[in-house]
Amino acid sequence: MWKAVPKIRIMDTTLRDGMHAMAHQFTPEQMARVAAALDEAGVDVIEVSHGDGLAGYSFQYGFAAATDEEYLRAVAPVLKRAKLAALVLPGIGTCKDMQMAVKAGVKVFRIATHVTEADISEEHMGLAKEMGAEVVGFLMMSHTVDKEKIAEQARLMESYGADVVYVVDSAGAMTPQEVKEKVSYVRSCLKIPVGFHAHNNLGLAIGNTLAAVEAGATVVDGTLRGLGAGAGNAPTEVLVAALKKVGCEVGVDLYKIMDAATVLEPMMRRPQVIDNASIMLGYAGVYSSFLLHTYRAAEKFGLDPRDILMELGRRKIVGGQEDYIIDVAYEMAQNKQVVAG
Amino acid sequence: MWKAVPKIRIMDTTLRDGMHAMAHQFTPEQMARVAAALDEAGVDVIEVSHGDGLAGYSFQYGFAAATDEEYLRAVAPVLKRAKLAALVLPGIGTCKDMQMAVKAGVKVFRIATHVTEADISEEHMGLAKEMGAEVVGFLMMSHTVDKEKIAEQARLMESYGADVVYVVDSAGAMTPQEVKEKVSYVRSCLKIPVGFHAHNNLGLAIGNTLAAVEAGATVVDGTLRGLGAGAGNAPTEVLVAALKKVGCEVGVDLYKIMDAATVLEPMMRRPQVIDNASIMLGYAGVYSSFLLHTYRAAEKFGLDPRDILMELGRRKIVGGQEDYIIDVAYEMAQNKQVVAG
């Protein structure tokens, strides 16, 4: 089935994207235990930060149980083989935060922007390279644009020094066919490796990641037990089994990564399942942070929140446009009255 | 992506395969409520029986909260559009059970055999046709043989009068590539439609079902919230969203099927997640009923149960060979001593 056995690099983001499902309340000691188990299993990169990246710790994004520095300093000493990574969202994380992170042991920066805004990552990527770190570019909400747009933005990140660029399915809205089409095109436009980050809203986190690998992605993300916002991510331990099953070399021990999931499990606040709200977010292609605003708007205007999500998806609104939800709901309520009258 | 919009038939087996996760303890009244919600959503076929099919109610397979007849008679009157189905495993369910089922309202028989034993379904299929029922053939453990063997056995079922034959991934062990290869080959060998039944052990229940549809399957199974043994099935409400997303016509209302999942949810004993045992069953390709025997054998011989499962998978043992697990474990323990010595 495979021309050669592809080597796939696994980056685990339990201790970053999983923070959303923990209301950012992992303790540094818990992080160190999970990280040690991931390291022992052979995971290549372990991402540790507030769910919204360095400096996410705030009134707006949610207070965490510790600062990024405390988390990083707790995890760095337990890693024997894995590289420590931190997420940076330009606009939230600053150059100062990145300097702190390098001092605390970070070797990899994952720098994320909306899929049409790669240009805001230039300064952060430059600094990361300057400090000798590996740079991973993250193009979020890649389902909202066509493959040419993703490739254009990926090339920008490549030009800023990125060592890898990820196609990121932030809303769990992509289908395997779409993943293959987008990843293989981006792959053909870049000299650097392409990565894929999945969410499980439509039950496709593993299926889409395999599709990405089939299309040439060589770096993929997971979180233990799928820990993450809403429907969560590709469960790292399941991903390892699935990748081995299709003949990939992953450098991770299956028994030990399942053991790592066992270390995490008692820390979880709830089992990671696909609820109806997650399905709607994936189906509509809307970012999970819009959910609460949507419920409020639905109640205010007597609308079905599912209809609002569908309309937001059609209009392709992006993070930061939360206020716009009220406008959309108001407009929908007006139209409804006209139709009813 | 699609040449034409394919029409996909959804058969829901929450009230049959889901029975395993309920220790067969749904009450008839609960079944009626779930069935009414499935019917209202537009699901075409609703399967109702003991988890192991008609007459599964026994010491060996587990006592249910009611008899098949009580379940069927509770569900039949609430269906306005959907057809009532029952599972039959030849060797467990008899012709007499099938006659009772038809009197109780069954219009579809799903007749299941191990993928190499289609010949034992001839009599049951003949009787089902005689009674005017639709006949669905189920080839279980389809991951254990090659596509030619599946096609040969599917043709047998076709010759017995089956109206549909399913490729069944009983252990959740198949990959999307394998599903495509097997389903498209079987499809090319038959005049009747091909179905696909997934399990989620490797997180691929939805991904594999989409792969099956891409390869020409036009009938697919799901259970609300994925309710089923171990990692469970393809969640029907997620499947509907995913199929609509790739452009299929499914005849099921997305909001209403999510509502049906909400009806089921409070009846569930635990959230449906992928635990380590499920991963191992899928990875090794071993049927879930072997798990308890494997744990016992592991304890007895001081072995890692995961190693036993891997060995059982390599030897492709089938249902009914549970006693063989002790032999395998004994042999493994002997070899271990020799190596250690």
XYZ file of C-alpha atoms in Angstrom:
682
model
C 0.000 0.000 0.000
C 2.865 2.370 0.847
C 5.747 2.959 -1.535
C 8.099 2.910 1.425
C 7.441 2.808 5.140
C 6.886 6.462 5.942
C 8.381 7.778 9.147
C 5.827 9.840 10.986
C 6.686 12.307 13.731
C 4.159 12.591 16.517
C 3.735 15.812 18.454
C 1.596 15.442 21.558
C -0.426 18.431 22.702
C -2.273 16.935 25.700
C -0.610 19.542 27.894
C -1.587 22.463 25.624
C -4.711 21.770 23.527
C -5.903 19.438 26.294
C -5.772 22.400 28.686
C -9.068 23.662 27.181
C -10.868 20.565 28.472
C -9.245 21.071 31.891
C -10.299 24.742 32.112
C -6.498 25.262 32.138
C -6.289 23.662 35.600
C -3.599 21.003 35.177
C -1.142 21.386 38.039
C 2.576 21.570 37.130
C 3.053 18.259 38.996
C 0.348 16.581 36.894
C 1.964 17.937 33.745
C 5.321 16.518 34.779
C 3.806 13.050 35.327
C 2.020 13.025 31.969
C 5.088 14.384 30.166
C 7.354 11.746 31.719
C 5.029 9.007 30.453
C 4.900 10.540 26.960
C 8.679 10.837 26.923
C 9.067 7.223 28.037
C 6.765 6.113 25.193
C 8.954 7.828 22.611
C 6.844 10.818 21.592
C 9.052 13.255 19.716
C 7.649 16.635 20.768
C 5.601 17.541 23.836
C 3.734 20.834 23.771
C 3.149 22.606 27.081
C 1.360 25.935 27.484
C -1.904 27.587 28.322
C -4.558 26.355 25.864
C -4.271 29.639 23.967
C -0.494 29.577 24.018
C 2.100 31.541 25.933
C 0.548 34.438 27.871
C -2.949 33.008 27.344
C -3.168 33.150 31.157
C -5.581 36.104 31.402
C -9.080 37.284 32.205
C -10.029 37.002 28.525
C -8.690 33.497 27.831
C -8.978 31.992 31.295
C -6.679 31.847 34.278
C -4.578 28.705 34.478
C -3.529 26.884 37.649
C 0.057 28.065 37.063
C 2.024 30.344 34.778
C 3.548 29.084 31.540
C 6.960 29.424 33.127
C 5.945 27.227 36.049
C 4.543 24.606 33.704
C 7.588 24.609 31.430
C 10.020 24.466 34.360
C 8.084 21.517 35.833
C 8.159 19.537 32.586
C 11.616 20.318 31.145
C 13.642 18.313 33.721
C 11.648 15.080 33.241
C 12.246 14.862 29.467
C 14.991 12.422 28.470
C 14.376 12.234 24.730
C 11.415 14.415 23.779
C 11.713 18.071 22.811
C 9.705 20.606 24.769
C 7.416 22.829 22.669
C 5.275 25.871 23.374
C 2.439 27.405 21.373
C 2.490 31.072 20.439
C -0.461 32.987 19.020
C 0.968 36.284 17.713
C -1.172 38.965 19.320
C -1.273 37.054 22.603
C 2.240 35.642 23.107
C 5.036 38.181 22.786
C 8.752 37.985 22.039
C 9.407 38.415 25.750
C 7.309 35.313 26.479
C 9.314 33.379 23.897
C 12.607 34.400 25.506
C 11.304 33.192 28.873
C 10.241 29.918 27.249
C 13.665 29.232 25.750
C 15.273 29.839 29.134
C 12.777 27.376 30.604
C 13.819 24.686 28.127
C 11.639 25.116 25.034
C 13.252 23.782 21.834
C 10.258 24.013 19.476
C 7.867 26.910 18.905
C 4.516 26.232 17.321
C 3.353 29.569 15.939
C -0.306 29.720 14.973
C -2.341 32.171 12.917
C -5.693 32.141 11.169
C -5.200 30.492 7.783
C -5.321 33.845 5.957
C -3.032 35.727 8.344
C 0.358 34.030 8.152
C 1.992 37.444 7.755
C 1.566 38.209 11.451
C 3.893 35.313 12.304
C 7.016 36.741 10.638
C 8.527 38.459 13.664
C 7.850 35.555 16.028
C 9.270 33.022 13.593
C 12.357 35.158 13.049
C 12.990 35.397 16.770
C 12.435 31.672 17.291
C 15.001 30.845 14.586
C 17.421 33.392 16.031
C 17.199 31.635 19.390
C 17.972 28.316 17.696
C 14.539 26.787 18.132
C 12.666 24.640 15.641
C 9.707 26.500 14.146
C 6.348 24.929 13.369
C 3.767 27.053 11.561
C 0.086 26.429 12.286
C -2.579 27.495 9.771
C -5.805 27.400 11.780
C -9.324 26.938 10.337
C -7.891 25.511 7.113
C -11.374 24.285 6.142
C -12.516 27.839 5.402
C -10.333 28.453 2.340
C -9.247 26.572 -0.791
C -5.990 24.679 -1.217
C -4.318 27.493 -3.187
C -4.884 29.948 -0.337
C -3.494 27.510 2.238
C -0.430 26.886 0.063
C 0.139 30.617 -0.407
C 0.063 31.180 3.350
C 2.205 28.113 4.010
C 4.814 29.445 1.602
C 4.836 32.703 3.564
C 5.579 30.761 6.747
C 8.272 28.793 4.909
C 9.829 32.084 3.841
C 9.867 33.237 7.489
C 11.919 30.190 8.422
C 9.302 27.623 9.425
C 10.688 24.066 9.517
C 7.222 22.494 9.261
C 3.813 23.924 8.349
C 0.584 22.383 9.641
C -2.797 22.287 7.982
C -5.026 22.696 11.048
C -8.641 21.528 11.124
C -9.534 23.683 14.141
C -13.283 23.037 13.964
C -13.089 19.331 13.106
C -14.951 20.267 9.929
C -12.856 18.626 7.225
C -13.561 15.345 5.402
C -10.891 12.791 4.431
C -11.189 13.719 0.733
C -10.730 17.383 1.549
C -7.764 16.645 3.801
C -6.077 14.631 1.052
C -6.671 17.312 -1.548
C -5.416 20.147 0.637
C -2.459 18.369 2.227
C -1.148 16.916 -1.035
C -1.374 20.299 -2.745
C 0.361 22.150 0.093
C 2.972 19.390 0.189
C 3.670 19.890 -3.533
C 4.220 23.636 -3.022
C 6.702 23.449 -0.132
C 10.234 22.223 0.438
C 9.588 21.644 4.147
C 7.457 18.877 5.708
C 3.715 19.307 6.114
C 1.849 18.493 9.328
C -1.807 17.887 10.173
C -3.772 18.679 13.341
C -7.232 17.133 13.658
C -10.322 17.603 15.783
C -12.947 14.940 16.316
C -16.240 16.825 15.892
C -17.362 14.603 13.022
C -15.633 11.484 14.405
C -12.886 11.895 11.816
C -9.810 12.844 13.877
C -8.090 9.508 13.198
C -9.541 9.013 9.704
C -8.469 12.495 8.619
C -4.992 12.080 10.095
C -4.518 8.829 8.151
C -5.770 10.640 5.039
C -3.224 13.408 5.658
C -0.421 10.866 6.018
C -1.538 9.138 2.825
C -1.335 12.547 1.118
C 2.209 13.139 2.339
C 1.964 14.716 5.785
C 4.821 13.457 7.963
C 4.112 15.259 11.230
C 0.844 14.757 13.118
C -0.719 15.839 16.396
C -2.585 13.989 19.099
C -3.631 14.276 22.724
C -3.906 11.370 25.154
C -7.534 10.112 25.275
C -8.297 12.881 22.746
C -8.319 15.445 25.572
C -9.379 18.805 24.121
C -12.183 21.318 23.680
C -15.552 19.887 22.638
C -15.083 16.600 20.820
C -11.341 16.819 21.395
C -8.393 15.762 19.275
C -6.971 12.597 17.724
C -6.208 10.368 20.744
C -2.432 9.876 20.596
C -2.601 6.254 21.763
C -5.231 5.391 19.141
C -3.289 7.298 16.495
C -0.145 5.292 17.243
C -2.100 2.030 16.847
C -3.748 3.213 13.611
C -0.483 4.485 12.097
C 1.291 1.224 12.926
C -1.666 -0.654 11.435
C -1.234 1.107 8.077
C 2.489 0.371 8.160
C 3.991 3.658 9.323
C 7.048 3.873 11.527
C 6.227 6.190 14.434
C 9.003 5.591 16.941
C 6.450 5.329 19.744
C 5.852 2.199 21.799
C 2.154 1.226 21.654
C 1.993 -0.336 25.117
C 3.791 2.615 26.699
C 1.644 5.255 25.013
C -1.456 3.398 26.276
C 0.179 3.477 29.722
C 0.608 7.236 29.339
C -3.127 7.527 28.635
C -3.699 5.601 31.864
C -1.596 8.179 33.720
C -3.724 10.999 32.304
C -7.131 9.393 32.760
C -7.755 10.058 36.479
C -6.891 13.730 35.930
C -9.631 14.208 33.321
C -12.776 16.086 34.302
C -15.055 14.120 31.992
C -14.696 11.394 29.372
C -13.985 12.812 25.920
C -17.115 12.186 23.838
C -18.751 13.730 20.770
C -21.809 15.612 22.015
C -24.431 17.324 19.860
C -22.867 20.768 20.235
C -19.539 19.395 18.940
C -21.254 17.775 15.964
C -22.909 21.085 15.088
C -19.612 23.000 15.346
C -17.937 20.519 13.015
C -20.862 20.346 10.636
C -21.198 24.131 10.473
C -17.405 24.633 10.519
C -17.452 27.067 13.408
C -14.821 27.554 16.097
C -15.773 26.235 19.547
C -15.274 29.586 21.292
C -18.439 30.823 19.520
C -20.668 28.321 21.272
C -21.468 30.244 24.436
C -22.146 33.453 22.496
C -24.431 31.498 20.194
C -26.481 30.039 23.053
C -26.907 33.521 24.513
C -27.956 35.010 21.187
C -30.379 32.126 20.571
C -32.090 32.708 23.897
C -32.284 36.459 23.407
C -33.873 36.226 19.968
C -35.882 32.997 20.365
C -33.867 31.123 17.737
C -32.526 27.552 17.509
C -28.803 27.823 18.315
C -28.131 25.183 15.649
C -29.563 27.488 12.977
C -27.320 30.316 14.172
C -24.228 28.074 14.011
C -25.107 27.036 10.451
C -25.441 30.693 9.445
C -22.116 31.599 11.118
C -20.499 28.750 9.192
C -21.930 30.008 5.913
C -20.545 33.484 6.645
C -17.141 32.049 7.636
C -16.681 34.283 10.646
C -13.341 33.999 12.398
C -12.011 34.230 15.957
C -12.343 37.753 17.350
C -15.670 38.359 15.587
C -17.741 37.117 18.534
C -19.718 40.389 18.706
C -20.914 39.745 15.182
C -22.940 36.755 16.426
C -25.531 39.102 17.949
C -25.848 40.938 14.629
C -26.352 37.681 12.754
C -28.947 36.467 15.268
C -30.785 39.797 15.150
C -30.920 39.645 11.374
C -32.156 36.029 11.457
C -34.873 36.927 13.969
C -36.030 39.834 11.767
C -36.216 37.586 8.703
C -38.126 34.992 10.690
C -40.720 37.609 11.700
C -41.093 38.745 8.097
C -41.605 35.154 6.956
C -44.050 34.465 9.810
C -45.969 37.684 9.067
C -15.986 14.784 -5.664
C -19.011 12.518 -6.273
C -20.172 11.602 -9.757
C -23.761 11.894 -8.534
C -25.223 12.402 -5.078
C -25.306 8.861 -3.719
C -28.331 7.854 -1.713
C -27.245 6.079 1.429
C -29.536 3.892 3.518
C -28.916 4.003 7.254
C -29.730 1.021 9.435
C -29.603 1.787 13.141
C -28.626 -0.987 15.521
C -28.645 0.885 18.850
C -31.320 -1.531 20.072
C -29.364 -4.631 19.026
C -25.582 -4.072 18.898
C -26.017 -1.420 21.598
C -27.508 -4.112 23.843
C -23.971 -5.413 24.508
C -23.054 -2.146 26.238
C -26.292 -2.333 28.249
C -25.646 -5.915 29.396
C -28.864 -6.555 27.398
C -30.878 -4.604 30.011
C -32.825 -2.099 27.907
C -36.464 -2.252 28.996
C -39.085 -2.653 26.248
C -40.404 0.802 27.167
C -36.926 2.345 26.712
C -36.599 0.616 23.357
C -39.941 2.026 22.245
C -38.869 5.565 23.153
C -35.542 5.302 21.315
C -37.180 3.651 18.297
C -39.838 6.371 18.072
C -37.109 9.032 17.996
C -35.147 7.129 15.310
C -38.323 6.721 13.265
C -39.140 10.408 13.598
C -35.628 11.280 12.356
C -36.116 9.233 9.193
C -33.862 6.218 9.820
C -34.800 3.516 7.310
C -34.276 0.325 9.327
C -34.267 -0.168 13.109
C -32.765 -3.396 14.415
C -34.138 -4.778 17.690
C -32.966 -7.997 19.368
C -30.727 -9.431 22.006
C -27.124 -8.383 21.240
C -26.432 -11.852 19.886
C -29.629 -11.903 17.859
C -32.919 -13.746 18.265
C -32.752 -16.357 21.047
C -29.481 -14.878 22.338
C -31.368 -14.593 25.649
C -29.585 -17.423 27.474
C -27.108 -18.393 30.145
C -24.304 -18.473 27.554
C -24.950 -15.114 25.888
C -26.535 -13.237 28.775
C -30.090 -12.847 30.001
C -31.867 -9.772 28.701
C -34.427 -7.660 30.579
C -37.127 -9.013 28.267
C -37.621 -11.599 25.537
C -37.093 -10.751 21.876
C -40.830 -11.035 21.374
C -41.532 -8.503 24.129
C -38.969 -6.081 22.635
C -40.298 -6.442 19.094
C -43.930 -6.067 20.203
C -43.017 -2.927 22.156
C -41.232 -1.297 19.210
C -43.387 -2.341 16.209
C -46.411 -0.143 17.031
C -44.372 3.076 17.373
C -42.817 2.886 13.884
C -44.499 5.092 11.308
C -41.957 4.912 8.503
C -39.006 2.733 9.555
C -38.861 -1.004 8.989
C -38.318 -3.260 11.992
C -35.329 -5.611 11.727
C -34.009 -8.502 13.800
C -30.594 -10.140 13.832
C -30.237 -13.888 13.428
C -27.048 -15.846 14.051
C -27.634 -19.309 12.550
C -26.805 -21.723 15.359
C -28.446 -19.455 17.919
C -31.608 -18.116 16.288
C -33.888 -20.765 14.753
C -36.588 -20.776 12.104
C -39.172 -20.809 14.878
C -37.702 -17.591 16.291
C -37.916 -16.027 12.857
C -41.582 -16.970 12.517
C -42.293 -15.383 15.886
C -40.402 -12.243 14.762
C -42.442 -11.837 11.592
C -45.652 -12.134 13.586
C -44.294 -9.447 15.915
C -43.723 -7.068 12.990
C -40.218 -7.762 11.634
C -39.800 -6.841 7.954
C -36.014 -7.230 7.651
C -33.802 -10.087 8.787
C -30.088 -9.464 9.201
C -28.477 -12.899 9.053
C -24.879 -13.035 10.243
C -22.133 -15.637 9.886
C -18.382 -15.690 10.242
C -16.908 -14.418 6.969
C -15.906 -17.953 5.888
C -19.186 -19.635 6.845
C -21.870 -18.079 4.664
C -23.149 -21.571 3.814
C -24.805 -21.918 7.219
C -27.145 -19.013 6.346
C -28.893 -20.709 3.413
C -31.856 -22.144 5.293
C -32.485 -18.993 7.332
C -32.280 -16.772 4.264
C -34.642 -19.054 2.358
C -37.195 -18.912 5.148
C -36.892 -15.127 5.470
C -37.571 -14.686 1.735
C -40.475 -17.126 1.919
C -42.040 -15.022 4.656
C -41.675 -11.938 2.446
C -38.958 -10.258 4.519
C -35.973 -8.331 3.227
C -32.735 -10.253 3.786
C -29.439 -8.658 4.778
C -26.352 -10.888 4.885
C -23.657 -10.069 7.428
C -20.066 -11.307 6.896
C -18.456 -10.912 10.304
C -14.713 -10.493 10.960
C -14.116 -9.469 7.341
C -10.637 -8.228 8.288
C -9.374 -11.812 8.670
C -9.557 -12.818 4.990
C -8.740 -11.326 1.599
C -11.179 -9.582 -0.728
C -11.597 -12.642 -2.961
C -12.748 -14.764 -0.034
C -15.234 -12.114 1.110
C -16.595 -11.828 -2.440
C -16.944 -15.617 -2.723
C -18.930 -15.772 0.511
C -20.984 -12.707 -0.431
C -21.915 -14.381 -3.718
C -23.107 -17.396 -1.738
C -25.395 -15.150 0.303
C -26.584 -13.477 -2.882
C -27.427 -16.913 -4.278
C -29.468 -17.674 -1.122
C -31.612 -14.612 -1.808
C -29.875 -11.868 0.195
C -30.970 -8.376 -0.872
C -27.881 -6.723 0.615
C -24.556 -8.130 1.864
C -22.511 -6.347 4.510
C -18.768 -6.320 4.951
C -18.577 -6.334 8.769
C -15.542 -5.048 10.669
C -16.487 -6.837 13.894
C -13.223 -6.096 15.708
C -12.800 -2.504 14.477
C -9.544 -3.713 12.939
C -9.784 -2.441 9.384
C -8.104 0.632 7.884
C -9.746 2.977 5.347
C -7.523 1.663 2.528
C -8.455 -1.906 3.353
C -12.155 -1.025 3.540
C -12.009 0.636 0.128
C -10.201 -2.277 -1.435
C -12.522 -4.921 0.010
C -15.815 -3.074 -0.452
C -15.096 -2.014 -4.037
C -14.076 -5.557 -4.977
C -17.136 -7.150 -3.348
C -19.299 -4.483 -4.986
C -17.869 -5.398 -8.398
C -18.722 -9.089 -7.861
C -22.374 -8.672 -6.818
C -25.607 -7.501 -8.412
C -27.067 -6.510 -5.017
C -26.040 -3.526 -2.867
C -23.115 -3.783 -0.442
C -23.276 -2.571 3.152
C -20.647 -1.759 5.775
C -20.743 -2.136 9.567
C -17.952 -0.456 11.534
C -16.533 -0.592 15.027
C -14.536 2.205 16.602
C -11.598 0.385 18.242
C -9.036 2.326 16.203
C -11.127 5.508 16.089
C -12.038 4.743 12.485
C -15.759 3.916 12.648
C -16.742 7.096 10.784
C -13.622 7.265 8.595
C -14.037 3.652 7.494
C -17.744 4.114 6.804
C -16.988 7.118 4.570
C -14.307 5.021 2.842
C -16.877 2.244 2.286
C -19.348 4.727 0.792
C -16.625 6.132 -1.439
C -15.966 2.566 -2.605
C -19.616 1.986 -3.460
C -21.333 0.795 -0.283
C -24.874 2.197 -0.156
C -26.103 0.779 3.160
C -24.372 1.586 6.448
C -24.876 0.912 10.151
C -24.727 3.108 13.189
C -25.811 3.247 16.819
C -26.805 6.400 18.686
C -23.797 7.779 20.615
C -21.867 4.786 19.229
C -23.458 2.538 21.879
C -21.876 -0.902 21.609
C -19.376 -3.356 23.028
C -15.930 -1.944 23.828
C -15.244 1.121 21.699
C -18.690 0.825 20.166
C -19.999 1.548 16.693
C -20.236 4.481 14.292
C -22.428 6.996 16.144
C -25.523 7.344 13.918
C -25.906 11.078 14.584
C -22.235 11.736 13.733
C -22.489 9.498 10.677
C -25.470 11.470 9.384
C -23.511 14.720 9.764
C -20.407 13.258 8.088
C -22.368 11.717 5.186
C -24.207 14.988 4.550
C -20.872 16.791 4.709
C -19.449 14.673 1.871
C -22.602 15.286 -0.154
C -24.597 12.098 0.369
C -28.363 12.027 0.566
C -29.316 10.066 3.682
C -33.011 10.853 4.201
C -32.367 11.477 7.893
C -32.877 14.831 9.613
C -29.677 15.908 11.384
C -31.372 17.846 14.187
C -33.827 15.021 14.848
C -31.189 12.286 14.894
C -29.218 14.361 17.419
C -32.466 14.609 19.408
C -32.733 10.814 19.276
C -29.229 10.567 20.748
C -30.436 12.858 23.534
C -33.304 10.424 24.220
C -30.830 7.532 24.508
C -28.180 9.297 26.568
C -29.692 9.058 30.068
C -30.229 5.321 29.557
C -26.519 4.657 28.917
C -24.470 2.990 31.647
C -21.241 4.778 30.722
C -20.027 7.182 28.057
C -18.809 5.386 24.944
C -15.028 5.877 24.822
C -12.032 4.071 23.326
C -10.216 2.431 26.237
C -6.906 0.583 26.049
C -8.525 -2.856 25.875
C -10.566 -1.737 22.852
C -7.470 -0.396 21.120
C -5.698 -3.725 21.653
C -8.678 -5.703 20.287
C -8.743 -3.546 17.165
C -4.985 -3.542 16.747
C -4.731 -7.304 17.195
C -7.953 -7.927 15.232
C -9.552 -10.020 17.934
C -13.250 -10.294 18.786
C -14.285 -8.563 22.031
C -15.773 -11.709 23.585
C -12.199 -13.039 23.975
C -11.180 -10.294 26.361
C -12.320 -11.825 29.634
C -10.796 -15.210 28.743
C -7.561 -13.449 27.854
C -7.340 -11.625 31.188
C -7.906 -14.919 33.009
C -5.254 -16.717 30.982
C -2.794 -13.855 31.482
C -3.210 -14.005 35.235
C -2.908 -17.781 35.303
C 0.315 -17.887 33.305
C 1.888 -14.587 34.366
C 1.698 -13.072 30.894
C 0.853 -9.584 29.582
C -2.727 -9.881 28.262
C -1.756 -7.565 25.402
C 0.801 -10.100 24.192
C -1.831 -12.848 24.271
C -4.244 -10.729 22.228
C -1.536 -10.058 19.638
C -0.844 -13.781 19.353
C -4.571 -14.610 19.057
C -4.800 -12.039 16.266
C -1.850 -13.595 14.431
C -3.528 -17.004 14.663
C -6.874 -15.548 13.492
C -8.949 -17.481 15.971
C -12.700 -17.109 15.600
C -15.754 -16.979 17.887
C -16.380 -20.305 19.600
C -12.648 -21.015 20.005
C -12.473 -19.395 23.452
C -11.026 -22.570 25.015
C -8.081 -22.295 22.657
C -6.954 -19.124 24.474
C -5.703 -21.215 27.400
C -3.675 -23.392 25.011
C -2.122 -20.338 23.375
C -1.277 -18.790 26.736
C 0.202 -22.062 27.990
C 2.385 -22.312 24.898
C 3.498 -18.686 25.267
C 4.379 -19.227 28.928
C 6.432 -22.311 28.023
C 8.329 -20.411 25.325
C 8.939 -17.558 27.745
C 10.490 -19.960 30.259
C 12.682 -21.469 27.580
C 13.864 -18.019 26.506
C 14.397 -16.952 30.130
C 16.174 -20.230 30.878
